[in-house]
Short mmCIF file of C-alpha atoms and ligand atoms in Angstrom, two decimals:
data_model
loop_
_atom_site.label_atom_id
_atom_site.label_comp_id
_atom_site.label_asym_id
_atom_site.label_seq_id
_atom_site.Cartn_x
_atom_site.Cartn_y
_atom_site.Cartn_z
CA UNK A 1 -78.00 123.58 142.56
CA UNK A 2 -79.10 127.13 142.59
CA UNK A 3 -76.92 129.09 145.12
CA UNK A 4 -79.07 130.58 148.10
CA UNK A 5 -81.38 133.34 146.94
CA UNK A 6 -80.56 136.59 148.33
CA UNK A 7 -82.78 137.85 151.25
CA UNK A 8 -85.50 140.46 150.21
CA UNK A 9 -86.30 143.52 152.34
CA UNK A 10 -90.00 143.21 152.89
CA UNK A 11 -90.26 147.02 152.99
CA UNK A 12 -89.21 147.12 149.34
CA UNK A 13 -87.06 150.19 149.97
CA UNK A 14 -83.81 150.50 147.87
CA UNK A 15 -81.18 150.64 150.69
CA UNK A 16 -77.56 149.63 150.81
CA UNK A 17 -78.00 146.71 153.30
CA UNK A 18 -75.55 143.86 152.57
CA UNK A 19 -78.50 141.50 152.24
CA UNK A 20 -79.43 143.20 149.08
CA UNK A 21 -76.01 143.23 147.48
CA UNK A 22 -75.38 141.22 144.25
CA UNK A 23 -71.81 140.34 143.84
CA UNK A 24 -70.34 140.51 140.21
CA UNK A 25 -67.15 139.06 139.07
CA UNK A 26 -65.72 140.39 135.74
CA UNK A 27 -63.60 138.24 133.57
CA UNK A 28 -61.83 140.51 131.06
CA UNK A 29 -60.94 144.26 131.29
CA UNK A 30 -60.31 145.07 127.50
CA UNK A 31 -62.41 147.05 125.05
CA UNK A 32 -65.87 145.79 126.49
CA UNK A 33 -64.73 144.85 130.00
CA UNK A 34 -63.34 148.24 131.01
CA UNK A 35 -66.51 149.92 129.79
CA UNK A 36 -68.59 147.62 131.82
CA UNK A 37 -66.51 148.23 134.89
CA UNK A 38 -66.61 151.93 134.38
CA UNK A 39 -70.42 152.10 133.98
CA UNK A 40 -70.85 149.69 137.02
CA UNK A 41 -68.92 152.08 139.00
CA UNK A 42 -70.18 155.48 137.68
CA UNK A 43 -73.81 154.45 137.54
CA UNK A 44 -73.95 152.41 140.90
CA UNK A 45 -76.81 154.19 142.39
CA UNK A 46 -79.09 154.07 139.37
CA UNK A 47 -78.33 150.40 138.80
CA UNK A 48 -79.00 149.78 142.51
CA UNK A 49 -82.42 151.44 142.12
CA UNK A 50 -83.36 149.33 138.98
CA UNK A 51 -82.14 146.13 140.36
CA UNK A 52 -83.41 146.51 143.96
CA UNK A 53 -79.98 145.91 145.42
CA UNK A 54 -76.41 147.03 144.92
CA UNK A 55 -74.13 145.50 142.30
CA UNK A 56 -70.89 144.94 143.95
CA UNK A 57 -67.75 144.22 141.70
CA UNK A 58 -65.57 141.59 143.38
CA UNK A 59 -62.81 141.50 140.83
CA UNK A 60 -61.72 142.20 137.29
CA UNK A 61 -59.48 139.43 135.70
CA UNK A 62 -56.95 140.25 133.07
CA UNK A 63 -53.61 138.84 131.76
CA UNK A 64 -51.55 141.95 131.99
CA UNK A 65 -51.52 143.62 135.41
CA UNK A 66 -49.41 146.54 134.25
CA UNK A 67 -51.72 147.79 131.67
CA UNK A 68 -53.50 151.10 132.40
CA UNK A 69 -57.34 150.75 132.37
CA UNK A 70 -59.24 154.01 132.86
CA UNK A 71 -62.45 153.45 134.64
CA UNK A 72 -61.37 150.17 136.28
CA UNK A 73 -60.77 150.12 140.01
CA UNK A 74 -57.09 149.39 140.31
CA UNK A 75 -57.54 147.41 143.52
CA UNK A 76 -59.94 144.96 141.93
CA UNK A 77 -57.66 143.98 139.07
CA UNK A 78 -56.34 140.40 139.31
CA UNK A 79 -54.61 137.96 137.18
CA UNK A 80 -56.25 134.93 138.91
CA UNK A 81 -58.97 134.46 136.24
CA UNK A 82 -59.77 130.81 137.20
CA UNK A 83 -60.15 131.69 140.96
CA UNK A 84 -62.42 134.76 140.24
CA UNK A 85 -64.57 132.55 137.73
CA UNK A 86 -65.10 129.96 140.43
CA UNK A 87 -65.46 132.36 143.28
CA UNK A 88 -69.18 131.85 143.62
CA UNK A 89 -70.11 135.33 142.87
CA UNK A 90 -73.80 135.85 142.07
CA UNK A 91 -73.06 136.83 138.64
CA UNK A 92 -69.88 136.22 136.50
CA UNK A 93 -69.56 138.38 133.37
CA UNK A 94 -67.23 136.60 130.75
CA UNK A 95 -65.66 139.24 128.39
CA UNK A 96 -62.61 137.47 127.42
CA UNK A 97 -63.39 135.88 124.14
CA UNK A 98 -62.29 132.71 122.52
CA UNK A 99 -63.81 129.35 122.94
CA UNK A 100 -61.62 126.98 124.98
CA UNK A 101 -60.40 129.08 128.05
CA UNK A 102 -63.64 131.08 128.08
CA UNK A 103 -65.61 127.79 127.96
CA UNK A 104 -63.65 126.32 131.01
CA UNK A 105 -64.24 129.52 132.90
CA UNK A 106 -67.99 129.83 132.13
CA UNK A 107 -68.49 126.20 133.05
CA UNK A 108 -66.60 126.61 136.30
CA UNK A 109 -68.67 129.82 137.10
CA UNK A 110 -72.04 127.76 136.34
CA UNK A 111 -70.88 124.88 138.46
CA UNK A 112 -70.17 127.28 141.39
CA UNK A 113 -73.81 128.41 141.17
CA UNK A 114 -73.18 131.87 139.45
CA UNK A 115 -75.43 133.18 136.80
CA UNK A 116 -73.32 134.00 133.73
CA UNK A 117 -73.32 136.84 131.19
CA UNK A 118 -71.25 136.75 128.18
CA UNK A 119 -70.70 138.64 124.90
CA UNK A 120 -68.94 135.69 123.24
CA UNK A 121 -70.70 134.60 120.17
CA UNK A 122 -67.97 132.13 119.32
CA UNK A 123 -68.47 130.31 122.55
CA UNK A 124 -72.28 130.39 122.40
CA UNK A 125 -72.26 129.21 118.82
CA UNK A 126 -70.01 126.33 119.61
CA UNK A 127 -71.03 125.27 122.98
CA UNK A 128 -74.40 126.99 123.77
CA UNK A 129 -76.08 123.69 123.99
CA UNK A 130 -73.90 122.24 126.76
CA UNK A 131 -73.66 125.61 128.64
CA UNK A 132 -77.43 126.02 128.50
CA UNK A 133 -77.92 122.68 129.79
CA UNK A 134 -75.47 123.17 132.70
CA UNK A 135 -77.23 126.55 133.57
CA UNK A 136 -80.61 124.74 133.61
CA UNK A 137 -79.29 122.08 135.78
CA UNK A 138 -77.82 124.66 138.22
CA UNK A 139 -80.99 126.76 138.17
CA UNK A 140 -79.11 129.87 137.02
CA UNK A 141 -79.34 132.41 134.19
CA UNK A 142 -77.04 132.36 130.98
CA UNK A 143 -77.58 135.52 129.10
CA UNK A 144 -75.55 136.82 126.03
CA UNK A 145 -77.37 139.81 124.39
CA UNK A 146 -74.16 141.49 123.53
CA UNK A 147 -73.02 138.48 121.60
CA UNK A 148 -74.98 139.44 118.52
CA UNK A 149 -75.18 142.99 117.11
CA UNK A 150 -73.51 144.92 120.06
CA UNK A 151 -75.89 147.32 121.52
CA UNK A 152 -79.09 146.27 119.59
CA UNK A 153 -81.66 144.66 121.76
CA UNK A 154 -82.15 141.57 119.56
CA UNK A 155 -81.89 138.22 121.29
CA UNK A 156 -84.67 139.12 123.91
CA UNK A 157 -87.00 140.43 121.43
CA UNK A 158 -86.54 137.27 119.26
CA UNK A 159 -86.75 134.94 122.20
CA UNK A 160 -89.47 136.77 124.20
CA UNK A 161 -91.40 139.30 122.18
CA UNK A 162 -91.71 137.19 118.91
CA UNK A 163 -92.12 133.86 120.84
CA UNK A 164 -95.79 133.80 119.95
CA UNK A 165 -95.22 134.20 116.19
CA UNK A 166 -93.63 132.07 113.51
CA UNK A 167 -90.44 133.53 112.16
CA UNK A 168 -89.73 132.98 108.43
CA UNK A 169 -86.53 134.95 107.77
CA UNK A 170 -83.83 136.52 109.68
CA UNK A 171 -81.55 138.59 107.59
CA UNK A 172 -78.96 141.27 108.36
CA UNK A 173 -75.65 142.97 108.77
CA UNK A 174 -74.19 141.53 111.98
CA UNK A 175 -70.52 142.34 111.71
CA UNK A 176 -69.33 145.81 112.39
CA UNK A 177 -65.81 145.35 110.93
CA UNK A 178 -66.71 144.08 107.63
CA UNK A 179 -69.59 146.68 107.18
CA UNK A 180 -67.13 149.34 108.24
CA UNK A 181 -64.55 148.18 105.47
CA UNK A 182 -67.13 147.62 102.75
CA UNK A 183 -68.65 151.15 103.50
CA UNK A 184 -65.30 152.82 103.28
CA UNK A 185 -64.47 150.78 100.11
CA UNK A 186 -67.80 151.96 98.68
CA UNK A 187 -67.58 155.65 99.73
CA UNK A 188 -63.79 156.37 99.44
CA UNK A 189 -62.44 153.55 97.15
CA UNK A 190 -60.27 153.04 100.46
CA UNK A 191 -57.61 150.49 100.65
CA UNK A 192 -58.68 147.19 102.27
CA UNK A 193 -55.76 146.69 104.72
CA UNK A 194 -55.67 150.43 105.78
CA UNK A 195 -59.41 150.37 106.58
CA UNK A 196 -59.01 147.02 108.51
CA UNK A 197 -56.16 148.60 110.69
CA UNK A 198 -58.67 151.52 111.53
CA UNK A 199 -61.43 149.02 112.52
CA UNK A 200 -58.97 147.30 114.72
CA UNK A 201 -57.89 150.70 116.36
CA UNK A 202 -61.56 151.72 116.87
CA UNK A 203 -62.13 148.42 118.89
CA UNK A 204 -64.57 146.87 116.42
CA UNK A 205 -62.51 144.12 115.24
CA UNK A 206 -61.94 140.73 117.16
CA UNK A 207 -58.45 140.09 118.74
CA UNK A 208 -57.87 138.08 115.65
CA UNK A 209 -59.52 139.98 112.82
CA UNK A 210 -59.46 136.86 110.71
CA UNK A 211 -62.82 135.94 112.35
CA UNK A 212 -64.30 139.20 111.08
CA UNK A 213 -63.13 139.22 107.49
CA UNK A 214 -63.53 135.52 106.92
CA UNK A 215 -67.24 135.67 108.04
CA UNK A 216 -66.80 133.42 111.17
CA UNK A 217 -67.96 136.08 113.52
CA UNK A 218 -71.06 136.75 111.53
CA UNK A 219 -71.65 133.03 111.12
CA UNK A 220 -71.41 132.51 114.93
CA UNK A 221 -74.06 135.21 115.34
CA UNK A 222 -76.16 133.72 112.61
CA UNK A 223 -76.17 130.39 114.44
CA UNK A 224 -77.24 132.22 117.58
CA UNK A 225 -80.06 134.13 115.78
CA UNK A 226 -81.26 131.01 113.84
CA UNK A 227 -81.30 128.97 117.15
CA UNK A 228 -83.72 131.47 118.73
CA UNK A 229 -85.79 132.30 115.81
CA UNK A 230 -86.48 128.68 114.86
CA UNK A 231 -86.52 127.18 118.29
CA UNK A 232 -83.70 124.71 117.60
CA UNK A 233 -79.98 124.25 118.09
CA UNK A 234 -77.84 125.64 115.18
CA UNK A 235 -74.11 125.58 115.69
CA UNK A 236 -71.29 127.24 113.82
CA UNK A 237 -70.65 124.12 111.86
CA UNK A 238 -74.18 124.30 110.45
CA UNK A 239 -73.63 127.80 108.85
CA UNK A 240 -72.35 128.07 105.22
CA UNK A 241 -69.70 130.79 105.51
CA UNK A 242 -68.00 132.95 103.00
CA UNK A 243 -66.11 136.26 104.12
CA UNK A 244 -65.18 139.42 102.45
CA UNK A 245 -61.48 138.56 101.61
CA UNK A 246 -62.27 137.87 98.01
CA UNK A 247 -64.27 141.13 97.31
CA UNK A 248 -62.18 143.55 95.31
CA UNK A 249 -62.41 147.22 94.77
CA UNK A 250 -63.45 146.19 91.23
CA UNK A 251 -66.50 144.39 92.47
CA UNK A 252 -67.45 147.15 94.87
CA UNK A 253 -67.19 149.72 91.79
CA UNK A 254 -69.16 147.34 89.46
CA UNK A 255 -71.90 146.89 92.03
CA UNK A 256 -72.02 150.73 92.50
CA UNK A 257 -72.18 151.23 88.79
CA UNK A 258 -75.37 148.94 88.69
CA UNK A 259 -77.07 150.77 91.60
CA UNK A 260 -76.05 148.07 94.29
CA UNK A 261 -73.93 148.01 97.36
CA UNK A 262 -72.00 144.89 98.60
CA UNK A 263 -72.95 143.84 102.24
CA UNK A 264 -71.85 140.75 104.22
CA UNK A 265 -75.20 139.49 105.17
CA UNK A 266 -76.15 136.71 107.52
CA UNK A 267 -79.34 134.90 106.41
CA UNK A 268 -81.48 132.20 108.06
CA UNK A 269 -84.64 131.20 106.39
CA UNK A 270 -87.12 128.33 106.27
CA UNK A 271 -87.69 126.30 103.06
CA UNK A 272 -91.22 126.36 101.53
CA UNK A 273 -92.43 123.28 103.27
CA UNK A 274 -91.39 124.83 106.66
CA UNK A 275 -89.47 121.76 107.86
CA UNK A 276 -85.95 122.98 107.12
CA UNK A 277 -83.79 126.10 107.92
CA UNK A 278 -80.76 127.26 105.75
CA UNK A 279 -78.31 129.56 107.67
CA UNK A 280 -75.51 131.24 105.62
CA UNK A 281 -73.14 134.18 105.61
CA UNK A 282 -71.89 135.62 102.26
CA UNK A 283 -71.05 138.82 100.51
CA UNK A 284 -74.37 140.06 98.88
CA UNK A 285 -75.23 142.72 96.38
CA UNK A 286 -78.18 144.89 97.76
CA UNK A 287 -80.09 147.56 95.77
CA UNK A 288 -79.06 150.98 96.90
CA UNK A 289 -82.71 151.74 97.81
CA UNK A 290 -82.95 148.78 100.10
CA UNK A 291 -82.94 149.59 103.92
CA UNK A 292 -79.89 147.48 104.62
CA UNK A 293 -77.84 149.55 102.03
CA UNK A 294 -78.07 152.52 104.07
CA UNK A 295 -76.56 150.81 107.10
CA UNK A 296 -72.94 152.19 107.09
CA UNK A 297 -69.81 151.98 109.21
CA UNK A 298 -69.96 149.74 112.22
CA UNK A 299 -73.66 149.92 112.38
CA UNK A 300 -75.71 146.71 112.31
CA UNK A 301 -79.22 145.97 111.21
CA UNK A 302 -81.32 142.84 111.27
CA UNK A 303 -84.63 142.33 109.49
CA UNK A 304 -86.98 139.65 110.86
CA UNK A 305 -89.94 138.53 108.83
CA UNK A 306 -92.64 136.61 110.83
CA UNK A 307 -95.94 135.26 109.94
CA UNK A 308 -98.19 137.58 111.93
CA UNK A 309 -95.79 140.57 112.72
CA UNK A 310 -94.67 140.93 109.08
CA UNK A 311 -91.35 142.71 108.76
CA UNK A 312 -89.43 144.21 111.77
CA UNK A 313 -86.16 145.75 111.57
CA UNK A 314 -83.61 146.20 114.44
CA UNK A 315 -80.71 148.80 113.97
CA UNK A 316 -77.94 150.16 115.91
CA UNK A 317 -74.18 150.18 117.00
CA UNK A 318 -73.13 146.53 116.42
CA UNK A 319 -69.61 146.82 117.91
CA UNK A 320 -67.35 149.07 120.10
CA UNK A 321 -66.77 148.93 123.89
CA UNK A 322 -69.42 151.38 125.15
CA UNK A 323 -72.35 150.20 123.02
CA UNK A 324 -71.58 146.54 123.79
CA UNK A 325 -71.24 147.26 127.45
CA UNK A 326 -74.79 148.61 127.30
CA UNK A 327 -76.12 145.23 126.22
CA UNK A 328 -73.99 143.50 128.85
CA UNK A 329 -75.45 145.76 131.64
CA UNK A 330 -78.99 145.25 130.49
CA UNK A 331 -78.39 141.47 131.01
CA UNK A 332 -76.67 142.21 134.28
CA UNK A 333 -79.76 144.03 135.66
CA UNK A 334 -81.98 141.31 134.54
CA UNK A 335 -79.92 138.56 136.03
CA UNK A 336 -79.47 140.73 139.22
CA UNK A 337 -83.25 141.12 139.57
CA UNK A 338 -83.71 137.35 139.04
CA UNK A 339 -81.16 136.73 141.69
CA UNK A 340 -82.78 138.96 144.26
CA UNK A 341 -86.13 137.33 143.43
CA UNK A 342 -84.82 133.89 143.80
CA UNK A 343 -85.94 133.12 140.22
CA UNK A 344 -84.34 132.56 136.80
CA UNK A 345 -85.35 133.57 133.24
CA UNK A 346 -86.93 131.03 130.78
CA UNK A 347 -84.67 128.19 129.56
CA UNK A 348 -83.83 128.12 125.87
CA UNK A 349 -86.38 126.88 123.55
CA UNK A 350 -85.03 124.16 121.35
CA UNK A 351 -88.26 121.93 120.86
CA UNK A 352 -88.32 122.18 117.05
CA UNK A 353 -86.94 119.50 114.96
CA UNK A 354 -86.43 121.36 111.76
CA UNK A 355 -83.63 120.06 109.43
CA UNK A 356 -80.50 122.12 108.68
CA UNK A 357 -80.37 122.50 104.93
CA UNK A 358 -77.24 122.80 102.90
CA UNK A 359 -76.59 126.06 101.01
CA UNK A 360 -77.43 124.29 97.83
CA UNK A 361 -81.12 124.20 98.93
CA UNK A 362 -81.30 128.01 99.45
CA UNK A 363 -83.33 130.07 96.95
CA UNK A 364 -80.83 132.64 95.63
CA UNK A 365 -80.48 135.23 92.90
CA UNK A 366 -77.21 135.80 91.21
CA UNK A 367 -75.45 138.55 89.36
CA UNK A 368 -72.79 137.05 86.86
CA UNK A 369 -70.34 139.30 85.10
CA UNK A 370 -68.66 137.59 82.05
CA UNK A 371 -66.16 138.43 79.43
CA UNK A 372 -67.28 136.67 76.24
CA UNK A 373 -66.34 136.34 72.58
CA UNK A 374 -68.41 138.92 70.74
CA UNK A 375 -69.80 136.58 68.05
CA UNK A 376 -73.19 135.64 66.63
CA UNK A 377 -74.91 132.86 68.77
CA UNK A 378 -72.80 133.33 71.83
CA UNK A 379 -75.56 134.94 73.89
CA UNK A 380 -78.05 132.08 72.88
CA UNK A 381 -75.38 129.43 73.87
CA UNK A 382 -74.95 131.06 77.34
CA UNK A 383 -78.54 131.50 78.02
CA UNK A 384 -79.02 127.86 77.13
CA UNK A 385 -76.59 126.91 79.98
CA UNK A 386 -78.79 128.82 82.48
CA UNK A 387 -82.00 127.18 80.95
CA UNK A 388 -80.45 123.81 81.15
CA UNK A 389 -79.95 124.18 85.00
CA UNK A 390 -83.50 125.50 85.42
CA UNK A 391 -82.37 129.11 86.12
CA UNK A 392 -84.32 131.95 84.82
CA UNK A 393 -82.55 135.04 83.66
CA UNK A 394 -84.04 138.39 84.81
CA UNK A 395 -81.83 140.91 82.98
CA UNK A 396 -78.92 141.00 80.53
CA UNK A 397 -76.57 143.80 79.66
CA UNK A 398 -73.85 143.86 77.23
CA UNK A 399 -71.05 146.43 77.24
CA UNK A 400 -68.20 146.88 74.67
CA UNK A 401 -67.78 145.24 71.33
CA UNK A 402 -65.01 143.89 69.15
CA UNK A 403 -63.28 140.64 69.95
CA UNK A 404 -64.56 140.53 73.60
CA UNK A 405 -67.70 141.95 75.20
CA UNK A 406 -68.74 142.35 78.84
CA UNK A 407 -71.90 140.62 79.67
CA UNK A 408 -73.74 141.14 83.05
CA UNK A 409 -76.43 138.77 83.64
CA UNK A 410 -78.93 138.77 86.62
CA UNK A 411 -81.21 135.71 87.45
CA UNK A 412 -84.37 135.13 89.26
CA UNK A 413 -84.21 133.25 92.47
CA UNK A 414 -83.20 129.62 91.98
CA UNK A 415 -81.61 126.89 94.05
CA UNK A 416 -78.08 127.96 94.92
CA UNK A 417 -76.92 124.50 93.71
CA UNK A 418 -78.36 125.24 90.12
CA UNK A 419 -76.62 128.48 90.09
CA UNK A 420 -73.21 126.94 91.13
CA UNK A 421 -73.74 124.24 88.42
CA UNK A 422 -74.47 127.03 85.87
CA UNK A 423 -71.24 128.99 86.72
CA UNK A 424 -69.17 125.81 86.49
CA UNK A 425 -70.61 125.12 82.95
CA UNK A 426 -70.04 128.70 81.90
CA UNK A 427 -66.28 128.38 83.02
CA UNK A 428 -65.93 125.46 80.59
CA UNK A 429 -67.29 127.24 77.50
CA UNK A 430 -64.82 128.40 74.79
CA UNK A 431 -66.86 131.44 74.05
CA UNK A 432 -66.70 132.54 77.81
CA UNK A 433 -63.14 134.05 78.05
CA UNK A 434 -63.38 134.84 81.91
CA UNK A 435 -65.99 134.62 84.68
CA UNK A 436 -65.16 138.11 86.08
CA UNK A 437 -67.53 138.25 89.06
CA UNK A 438 -70.31 136.27 90.60
CA UNK A 439 -72.32 137.40 93.58
CA UNK A 440 -75.70 136.54 95.11
CA UNK A 441 -78.19 139.33 95.19
CA UNK A 442 -81.08 140.01 97.66
CA UNK A 443 -83.74 142.65 98.04
CA UNK A 444 -84.65 143.14 94.39
CA UNK A 445 -88.33 144.07 93.86
P1 LIG B 501 -60.26 142.59 124.33
O1 LIG B 501 -59.19 141.71 123.57
O2 LIG B 501 -60.27 143.99 124.18
O3 LIG B 501 -60.34 142.19 125.85
C1 LIG B 501 -60.13 140.74 126.30
C2 LIG B 501 -59.87 140.96 127.75
O4 LIG B 501 -59.75 139.59 128.25
C3 LIG B 501 -58.54 141.67 128.12
O5 LIG B 501 -58.67 142.39 129.25
C4 LIG B 501 -57.55 140.49 128.42
O6 LIG B 501 -56.52 140.90 129.31
C5 LIG B 501 -58.48 139.53 129.00
N1 LIG B 501 -57.95 138.17 128.82
C6 LIG B 501 -57.91 137.51 127.55
N2 LIG B 501 -57.37 136.24 127.90
C7 LIG B 501 -57.25 136.08 129.29
C8 LIG B 501 -56.81 135.18 130.11
N3 LIG B 501 -56.49 133.85 129.79
N4 LIG B 501 -56.90 135.36 131.46
C9 LIG B 501 -57.29 136.47 131.96
N5 LIG B 501 -57.71 137.52 131.23
C10 LIG B 501 -57.63 137.31 129.71
O7 LIG B 501 -61.73 141.88 123.85
P2 LIG B 501 -63.05 142.70 123.71
O8 LIG B 501 -63.30 143.42 124.97
O9 LIG B 501 -63.15 143.35 122.37
O10 LIG B 501 -64.15 141.51 123.48
C11 LIG B 501 -64.57 140.66 124.69
C12 LIG B 501 -65.79 139.90 124.26
O11 LIG B 501 -66.68 140.63 123.85
C13 LIG B 501 -65.32 138.89 123.11
O12 LIG B 501 -65.98 137.58 123.35
C14 LIG B 501 -65.82 139.71 121.91
O13 LIG B 501 -66.21 138.86 120.81
C15 LIG B 501 -67.21 140.24 122.54
N6 LIG B 501 -67.58 141.34 121.83
C16 LIG B 501 -66.74 142.37 121.47
C17 LIG B 501 -67.33 143.65 120.81
C18 LIG B 501 -66.39 144.70 120.45
O14 LIG B 501 -66.92 145.50 119.73
N7 LIG B 501 -65.10 144.75 120.89
C19 LIG B 501 -68.71 143.64 120.51
C20 LIG B 501 -69.53 142.62 120.82
C21 LIG B 501 -68.95 141.45 121.38
P3 LIG B 501 -55.51 141.97 128.89
O15 LIG B 501 -56.19 143.29 128.83
O16 LIG B 501 -54.50 142.02 130.10
O17 LIG B 501 -54.99 141.59 127.61
N1 LIG B 502 -65.89 142.11 115.79
C1 LIG B 502 -67.20 142.23 115.91
C2 LIG B 502 -67.74 143.10 114.88
C3 LIG B 502 -67.61 142.87 117.21
O1 LIG B 502 -66.96 143.70 114.02
O2 LIG B 502 -69.04 143.21 114.69
C4 LIG B 502 -69.00 142.73 117.54
O3 LIG B 502 -69.36 141.29 117.82
#
């Protein structure tokens, strides 16, 4: 059941009366949580005017009571996270991360009648279905704008502003850590481990950065984006995921030489029939003149192509405490207004019954870099392998001569499964000495 709606002053004036107060319990006082607490305190008057009632922070739950947390009121810090989650505050903000503990806390908060705001993509990608169902049953809000692409307003535009259109593709850079690493590898030939340590120091990376570099963070965000864009329920398990751990500085340099930059892209698109959606995350070569190529550092950008709207692009800071806190506070204002009005936002739209397609059915272009024997007939033999799999070659470049030559082949889009089979066949050929690099390509004209 919805907890009692807060009484409204019929005069409509923004005063401090207790009847117009909205209580907020904050779970987590780390990179994001401490910024949320700081802004809540410093901007209390502005936020009260926008909400129509004061937001009162009732507690900030953490593990380590000794840690110094600038901006967080000392007297509100507690280590009783379960107690705070179930305290029945009007709004509980979950900024702890992870799936199991956070899932239990969010469930307890919803059961206590609190609206919940979270920045936790892993939780929403894995348990979003059941948490939405519980929020609906309880008549409360569950918002998580900050979970995808940090500060960028993206989930609300997808779920509300584009709700009357038919989305065909969502494609973008949604992980700041990997974009920061790939950008510095491209710009400075920087060392991978050193750059990852910088991303952690700057607060971009997850507590365990494996989720970032293995692509799982981006995959969770892709699942959330695809669910909203295609009005269905996509979970983390539905997303094909490859991270950047195998991307070498040689790959980055080779891409640069050919006029490309390597980006970790999250892509969700429909098949030609419109009855299936394929969701994937993988390193991708993007032409340097493509808008996504100029997205550097921890910035994120997401393209949405829709039937009537055409192409729309969202761009901004995708990680970091303060930018992410901005999105959390936006949700907080919306949920608080709803609370004061005794209403709630729209439920998640999951009516569509599109199939989740395997990566093999995605239409992909490839770049293939081979070392081959430099002999008559080898090129013909190799192109026959592509032809046998129904893959059309768009460009071939040969470098070097003598015993071995470097052969760079680019293809037109073909089913990903046909391209995988082609690579497998090439690896078995005597004339192919080494498959040096293989990468998917998007954005070529
Ligand atoms: P941090 O690791 O910096 O902060 C986590 C906070 O949760 C800490 O205050 C920690 O306490 C507290 N905490 C963890 N476990 C418990 C527990 N069992 N009981 C009580 N408190 C606990 O994480 P971030 O702030 O970076 O991330 C928070 C959420 O926001 C995550 O879901 C993340 O994915 C998401 N997010 C983060 C972004 C970023 O740029 N950092 C961007 C977008 C989303 P203590 O401080 O004592 O260790
Ligand atoms: N670790 C994430 C990133 C934080 O690097 O993008 C934002 O979700």
